[in-house]
Amino acid sequence: RKISRCGPVSMFNKLLIMWSHLPSSEVAAKVKRFFYYYSVNRHKMTTITPSYHAEAYSPDDNRFDLRQFLYNTRWTRQFAVIDEMVARNVEVEDTAVLDKDKND
């Protein structure tokens, strides 16, 4: 997630291309499930035990990780956009199947 800096909508778009063998509704369900659990558990990644800070040096101390750590787990706007995109893809897939049936 951090490498590409994808939010729910951009991740859905990228995974639609990468997982072309899956229907768009299944990709949407996977993305929504990932971001739900990511937002529920993100705050746990920012806590470090006191024993970890006992050393004078620290290879990774989270000082430079400026990502948000409290998220709304519903992602209402982003999930609504994904739902609209799925609805459009289903319409396109349905018309493509109908066109194929007419040509056969």
Backbone as JSON Lines, residues from 0, in Angstrom:
{"i":0,"aa":"R","n":[0.82,-1.18,0.0],"ca":[0.0,0.0,0.0],"c":[0.87,1.24,0.0]}
{"i":1,"aa":"K","n":[1.93,1.3,0.79],"ca":[2.7,2.52,0.9],"c":[3.54,2.8,-0.34]}
{"i":2,"aa":"I","n":[4.01,1.76,-1.01],"ca":[4.89,1.96,-2.16],"c":[4.17,2.75,-3.25]}
{"i":3,"aa":"S","n":[2.99,2.34,-3.61],"ca":[2.24,3.04,-4.66],"c":[1.38,4.15,-4.12]}
{"i":4,"aa":"R","n":[1.26,4.25,-2.81],"ca":[0.43,5.26,-2.15],"c":[-1.0,5.25,-2.69]}
{"i":5,"aa":"C","n":[-1.57,4.06,-2.73],"ca":[-2.92,3.88,-3.26],"c":[-3.95,4.0,-2.15]}
{"i":6,"aa":"G","n":[-5.01,4.71,-2.46],"ca":[-6.18,4.7,-1.6],"c":[-7.12,3.62,-2.13]}
{"i":7,"aa":"P","n":[-8.32,3.54,-1.6],"ca":[-9.25,2.5,-2.04],"c":[-9.58,2.55,-3.53]}
{"i":8,"aa":"V","n":[-9.84,3.73,-4.07],"ca":[-10.26,3.82,-5.47],"c":[-9.1,3.51,-6.42]}
{"i":9,"aa":"S","n":[-7.93,4.08,-6.16],"ca":[-6.8,3.82,-7.05],"c":[-6.34,2.37,-6.94]}
{"i":10,"aa":"M","n":[-6.43,1.78,-5.76],"ca":[-6.08,0.36,-5.63],"c":[-7.08,-0.5,-6.41]}
{"i":11,"aa":"F","n":[-8.35,-0.15,-6.34],"ca":[-9.37,-0.88,-7.1],"c":[-9.06,-0.8,-8.59]}
{"i":12,"aa":"N","n":[-8.72,0.39,-9.09],"ca":[-8.41,0.56,-10.51],"c":[-7.2,-0.29,-10.92]}
{"i":13,"aa":"K","n":[-6.16,-0.28,-10.11],"ca":[-4.96,-1.06,-10.44],"c":[-5.24,-2.56,-10.39]}
{"i":14,"aa":"L","n":[-6.01,-2.99,-9.38],"ca":[-6.28,-4.41,-9.26],"c":[-7.24,-4.91,-10.33]}
{"i":15,"aa":"L","n":[-8.11,-4.05,-10.83],"ca":[-8.98,-4.45,-11.95],"c":[-8.14,-4.85,-13.15]}
{"i":16,"aa":"I","n":[-7.06,-4.13,-13.38],"ca":[-6.18,-4.43,-14.51],"c":[-5.35,-5.69,-14.2]}
{"i":17,"aa":"M","n":[-4.8,-5.74,-12.98],"ca":[-3.94,-6.87,-12.63],"c":[-4.73,-8.17,-12.5]}
{"i":18,"aa":"W","n":[-5.93,-8.11,-11.97],"ca":[-6.75,-9.3,-11.75],"c":[-7.88,-9.34,-12.77]}
{"i":19,"aa":"S","n":[-7.55,-9.29,-14.03],"ca":[-8.58,-9.26,-15.07],"c":[-9.39,-10.55,-15.13]}
{"i":20,"aa":"H","n":[-8.9,-11.62,-14.51],"ca":[-9.63,-12.89,-14.5],"c":[-10.77,-12.91,-13.48]}
{"i":21,"aa":"L","n":[-10.82,-11.91,-12.59],"ca":[-11.88,-11.83,-11.58],"c":[-12.93,-10.8,-12.0]}
{"i":22,"aa":"P","n":[-14.18,-11.03,-11.64],"ca":[-15.21,-10.01,-11.91],"c":[-14.97,-8.77,-11.05]}
{"i":23,"aa":"S","n":[-15.4,-7.64,-11.53],"ca":[-15.14,-6.38,-10.83],"c":[-15.8,-6.34,-9.45]}
{"i":24,"aa":"S","n":[-16.92,-7.02,-9.29],"ca":[-17.57,-7.04,-7.97],"c":[-16.73,-7.77,-6.94]}
{"i":25,"aa":"E","n":[-16.03,-8.82,-7.36],"ca":[-15.17,-9.56,-6.43],"c":[-13.93,-8.75,-6.07]}
{"i":26,"aa":"V","n":[-13.36,-8.05,-7.04],"ca":[-12.22,-7.18,-6.75],"c":[-12.64,-6.08,-5.78]}
{"i":27,"aa":"A","n":[-13.82,-5.52,-5.99],"ca":[-14.33,-4.48,-5.09],"c":[-14.49,-5.0,-3.68]}
{"i":28,"aa":"A","n":[-15.02,-6.2,-3.54],"ca":[-15.21,-6.79,-2.21],"c":[-13.87,-6.99,-1.51]}
{"i":29,"aa":"K","n":[-12.86,-7.44,-2.25],"ca":[-11.53,-7.65,-1.66],"c":[-10.9,-6.33,-1.23]}
{"i":30,"aa":"V","n":[-11.02,-5.3,-2.06],"ca":[-10.45,-3.99,-1.73],"c":[-11.15,-3.4,-0.51]}
{"i":31,"aa":"K","n":[-12.47,-3.51,-0.47],"ca":[-13.22,-2.97,0.67],"c":[-12.85,-3.71,1.96]}
{"i":32,"aa":"R","n":[-12.72,-5.01,1.87],"ca":[-12.35,-5.79,3.05],"c":[-10.94,-5.41,3.52]}
{"i":33,"aa":"F","n":[-10.0,-5.25,2.59],"ca":[-8.64,-4.87,2.95],"c":[-8.63,-3.52,3.67]}
{"i":34,"aa":"F","n":[-9.3,-2.51,3.1],"ca":[-9.26,-1.18,3.7],"c":[-10.04,-1.11,5.0]}
{"i":35,"aa":"Y","n":[-11.07,-1.93,5.15],"ca":[-11.77,-1.96,6.43],"c":[-10.81,-2.44,7.52]}
{"i":36,"aa":"Y","n":[-10.16,-3.57,7.28],"ca":[-9.27,-4.12,8.3],"c":[-8.01,-3.29,8.45]}
{"i":37,"aa":"Y","n":[-7.55,-2.64,7.37],"ca":[-6.41,-1.74,7.48],"c":[-6.74,-0.58,8.42]}
{"i":38,"aa":"S","n":[-7.93,0.01,8.26],"ca":[-8.3,1.15,9.09],"c":[-8.58,0.74,10.53]}
{"i":39,"aa":"V","n":[-9.08,-0.47,10.73],"ca":[-9.32,-0.94,12.09],"c":[-8.0,-1.16,12.83]}
{"i":40,"aa":"N","n":[-6.99,-1.65,12.13],"ca":[-5.75,-2.06,12.78],"c":[-4.58,-1.1,12.59]}
{"i":41,"aa":"R","n":[-4.74,-0.02,11.86],"ca":[-3.62,0.88,11.56],"c":[-3.0,1.47,12.83]}
{"i":42,"aa":"H","n":[-3.8,1.81,13.82],"ca":[-3.26,2.43,15.02],"c":[-2.31,1.5,15.76]}
{"i":43,"aa":"K","n":[-2.45,0.2,15.57],"ca":[-1.59,-0.75,16.26],"c":[-0.17,-0.73,15.71]}
{"i":44,"aa":"M","n":[0.01,-0.25,14.49],"ca":[1.34,-0.2,13.89],"c":[2.17,0.96,14.41]}
{"i":45,"aa":"T","n":[1.55,1.89,15.08],"ca":[2.28,3.07,15.54],"c":[2.78,2.95,16.97]}
{"i":46,"aa":"T","n":[2.36,1.94,17.67],"ca":[2.78,1.79,19.06],"c":[4.08,0.99,19.13]}
{"i":47,"aa":"I","n":[4.97,1.44,19.97],"ca":[6.25,0.77,20.16],"c":[6.43,0.57,21.66]}
{"i":48,"aa":"T","n":[6.86,-0.59,22.04],"ca":[7.02,-0.88,23.46],"c":[8.16,-0.08,24.05]}
{"i":49,"aa":"P","n":[8.1,0.25,25.34],"ca":[9.17,1.03,25.97],"c":[10.53,0.36,25.91]}
{"i":50,"aa":"S","n":[10.56,-0.96,25.94],"ca":[11.86,-1.65,25.89],"c":[12.55,-1.41,24.56]}
{"i":51,"aa":"Y","n":[11.8,-1.16,23.52],"ca":[12.38,-0.89,22.21],"c":[13.14,0.43,22.23]}
{"i":52,"aa":"H","n":[12.66,1.39,23.02],"ca":[13.3,2.7,23.1],"c":[14.39,2.77,24.15]}
{"i":53,"aa":"A","n":[14.69,1.65,24.79],"ca":[15.73,1.67,25.83],"c":[17.11,1.88,25.23]}
{"i":54,"aa":"E","n":[17.29,1.51,23.99],"ca":[18.59,1.69,23.33],"c":[18.74,3.14,22.9]}
{"i":55,"aa":"A","n":[19.99,3.58,22.82],"ca":[20.27,4.95,22.41],"c":[20.05,5.13,20.91]}
{"i":56,"aa":"Y","n":[20.17,4.06,20.16],"ca":[19.97,4.15,18.71],"c":[18.74,3.34,18.32]}
{"i":57,"aa":"S","n":[18.19,3.68,17.2],"ca":[17.01,2.96,16.73],"c":[17.01,2.97,15.2]}
{"i":58,"aa":"P","n":[17.05,1.81,14.56],"ca":[17.06,1.79,13.11],"c":[15.74,2.25,12.49]}
{"i":59,"aa":"D","n":[14.63,2.03,13.2],"ca":[13.33,2.44,12.68],"c":[12.48,2.91,13.84]}
{"i":60,"aa":"D","n":[12.39,4.21,14.03],"ca":[11.68,4.73,15.2],"c":[10.35,5.4,14.9]}
{"i":61,"aa":"N","n":[9.85,5.27,13.68],"ca":[8.55,5.83,13.28],"c":[8.47,7.35,13.34]}
{"i":62,"aa":"R","n":[9.57,8.04,13.5],"ca":[9.51,9.51,13.51],"c":[9.14,10.06,12.15]}
{"i":63,"aa":"F","n":[9.56,9.37,11.11],"ca":[9.38,9.9,9.76],"c":[8.17,9.29,9.06]}
{"i":64,"aa":"D","n":[7.42,8.48,9.76],"ca":[6.2,7.92,9.21],"c":[5.06,8.87,9.53]}
{"i":65,"aa":"L","n":[4.73,9.72,8.58],"ca":[3.75,10.77,8.8],"c":[2.36,10.39,8.31]}
{"i":66,"aa":"R","n":[2.15,9.08,8.05],"ca":[0.83,8.65,7.6],"c":[-0.18,8.78,8.73]}
{"i":67,"aa":"Q","n":[-1.4,9.0,8.32],"ca":[-2.51,9.07,9.27],"c":[-2.65,7.71,9.95]}
{"i":68,"aa":"F","n":[-3.02,7.7,11.23],"ca":[-3.18,6.41,11.89],"c":[-4.56,6.18,12.47]}
{"i":69,"aa":"L","n":[-5.44,7.16,12.39],"ca":[-6.84,6.96,12.77],"c":[-7.7,7.2,11.54]}
{"i":70,"aa":"Y","n":[-8.43,6.18,11.13],"ca":[-9.25,6.25,9.93],"c":[-10.71,5.97,10.28]}
{"i":71,"aa":"N","n":[-11.6,6.52,9.47],"ca":[-13.0,6.15,9.52],"c":[-13.12,4.79,8.83]}
{"i":72,"aa":"T","n":[-13.62,3.81,9.51],"ca":[-13.64,2.45,8.96],"c":[-14.69,2.26,7.86]}
{"i":73,"aa":"R","n":[-15.6,3.21,7.71],"ca":[-16.66,3.05,6.72],"c":[-16.23,3.48,5.32]}
{"i":74,"aa":"W","n":[-15.29,4.4,5.2],"ca":[-14.8,4.87,3.9],"c":[-15.97,5.18,2.97]}
{"i":75,"aa":"T","n":[-16.95,5.94,3.45],"ca":[-18.21,6.1,2.72],"c":[-18.02,6.66,1.31]}
{"i":76,"aa":"R","n":[-17.28,7.72,1.16],"ca":[-17.13,8.34,-0.16],"c":[-16.38,7.42,-1.11]}
{"i":77,"aa":"Q","n":[-15.26,6.85,-0.65],"ca":[-14.44,6.0,-1.51],"c":[-15.18,4.73,-1.91]}
{"i":78,"aa":"F","n":[-15.88,4.11,-0.96],"ca":[-16.61,2.88,-1.28],"c":[-17.79,3.17,-2.2]}
{"i":79,"aa":"A","n":[-18.39,4.35,-2.09],"ca":[-19.48,4.72,-2.99],"c":[-18.96,4.87,-4.42]}
{"i":80,"aa":"V","n":[-17.78,5.46,-4.56],"ca":[-17.17,5.59,-5.89],"c":[-16.87,4.22,-6.47]}
{"i":81,"aa":"I","n":[-16.35,3.32,-5.65],"ca":[-16.07,1.96,-6.12],"c":[-17.36,1.27,-6.54]}
{"i":82,"aa":"D","n":[-18.43,1.44,-5.78],"ca":[-19.72,0.84,-6.14],"c":[-20.23,1.36,-7.47]}
{"i":83,"aa":"E","n":[-20.06,2.67,-7.72],"ca":[-20.46,3.25,-9.0],"c":[-19.65,2.66,-10.15]}
{"i":84,"aa":"M","n":[-18.35,2.49,-9.92],"ca":[-17.49,1.92,-10.96],"c":[-17.87,0.46,-11.24]}
{"i":85,"aa":"V","n":[-18.2,-0.28,-10.22],"ca":[-18.62,-1.68,-10.4],"c":[-19.92,-1.71,-11.2]}
{"i":86,"aa":"A","n":[-20.85,-0.84,-10.87],"ca":[-22.13,-0.81,-11.59],"c":[-21.9,-0.5,-13.08]}
{"i":87,"aa":"R","n":[-21.0,0.44,-13.36],"ca":[-20.69,0.75,-14.76],"c":[-20.02,-0.43,-15.46]}
{"i":88,"aa":"N","n":[-19.11,-1.11,-14.77],"ca":[-18.43,-2.26,-15.36],"c":[-19.41,-3.4,-15.63]}
{"i":89,"aa":"V","n":[-20.35,-3.6,-14.74],"ca":[-21.35,-4.66,-14.93],"c":[-22.2,-4.34,-16.15]}
{"i":90,"aa":"E","n":[-22.58,-3.07,-16.31],"ca":[-23.36,-2.68,-17.49],"c":[-22.57,-2.93,-18.76]}
{"i":91,"aa":"V","n":[-21.29,-2.57,-18.75],"ca":[-20.45,-2.77,-19.93],"c":[-20.29,-4.26,-20.22]}
{"i":92,"aa":"E","n":[-20.07,-5.06,-19.18],"ca":[-19.93,-6.51,-19.37],"c":[-21.22,-7.11,-19.91]}
{"i":93,"aa":"D","n":[-22.36,-6.64,-19.41],"ca":[-23.66,-7.16,-19.88],"c":[-23.89,-6.82,-21.34]}
{"i":94,"aa":"T","n":[-23.59,-5.6,-21.74],"ca":[-23.77,-5.21,-23.14],"c":[-22.81,-5.96,-24.04]}
{"i":95,"aa":"A","n":[-21.6,-6.24,-23.56],"ca":[-20.65,-7.01,-24.36],"c":[-21.14,-8.43,-24.56]}
{"i":96,"aa":"V","n":[-21.74,-9.02,-23.53],"ca":[-22.29,-10.38,-23.66],"c":[-23.47,-10.38,-24.62]}
{"i":97,"aa":"L","n":[-24.33,-9.36,-24.53],"ca":[-25.48,-9.28,-25.44],"c":[-25.02,-9.1,-26.88]}
{"i":98,"aa":"D","n":[-24.02,-8.25,-27.11],"ca":[-23.5,-8.04,-28.46],"c":[-22.89,-9.32,-29.0]}
{"i":99,"aa":"K","n":[-22.21,-10.07,-28.15],"ca":[-21.6,-11.33,-28.58],"c":[-22.67,-12.35,-28.95]}
{"i":100,"aa":"D","n":[-23.75,-12.38,-28.16],"ca":[-24.86,-13.3,-28.46],"c":[-25.54,-12.94,-29.77]}
{"i":101,"aa":"K","n":[-25.68,-11.65,-30.07],"ca":[-26.31,-11.23,-31.32],"c":[-25.46,-11.62,-32.53]}
{"i":102,"aa":"N","n":[-24.14,-11.53,-32.37],"ca":[-23.25,-11.85,-33.47],"c":[-23.15,-13.36,-33.73]}
{"i":103,"aa":"D","n":[-23.46,-14.16,-32.74],"ca":[-23.37,-15.63,-32.9],"c":[-24.6,-16.17,-33.49]}
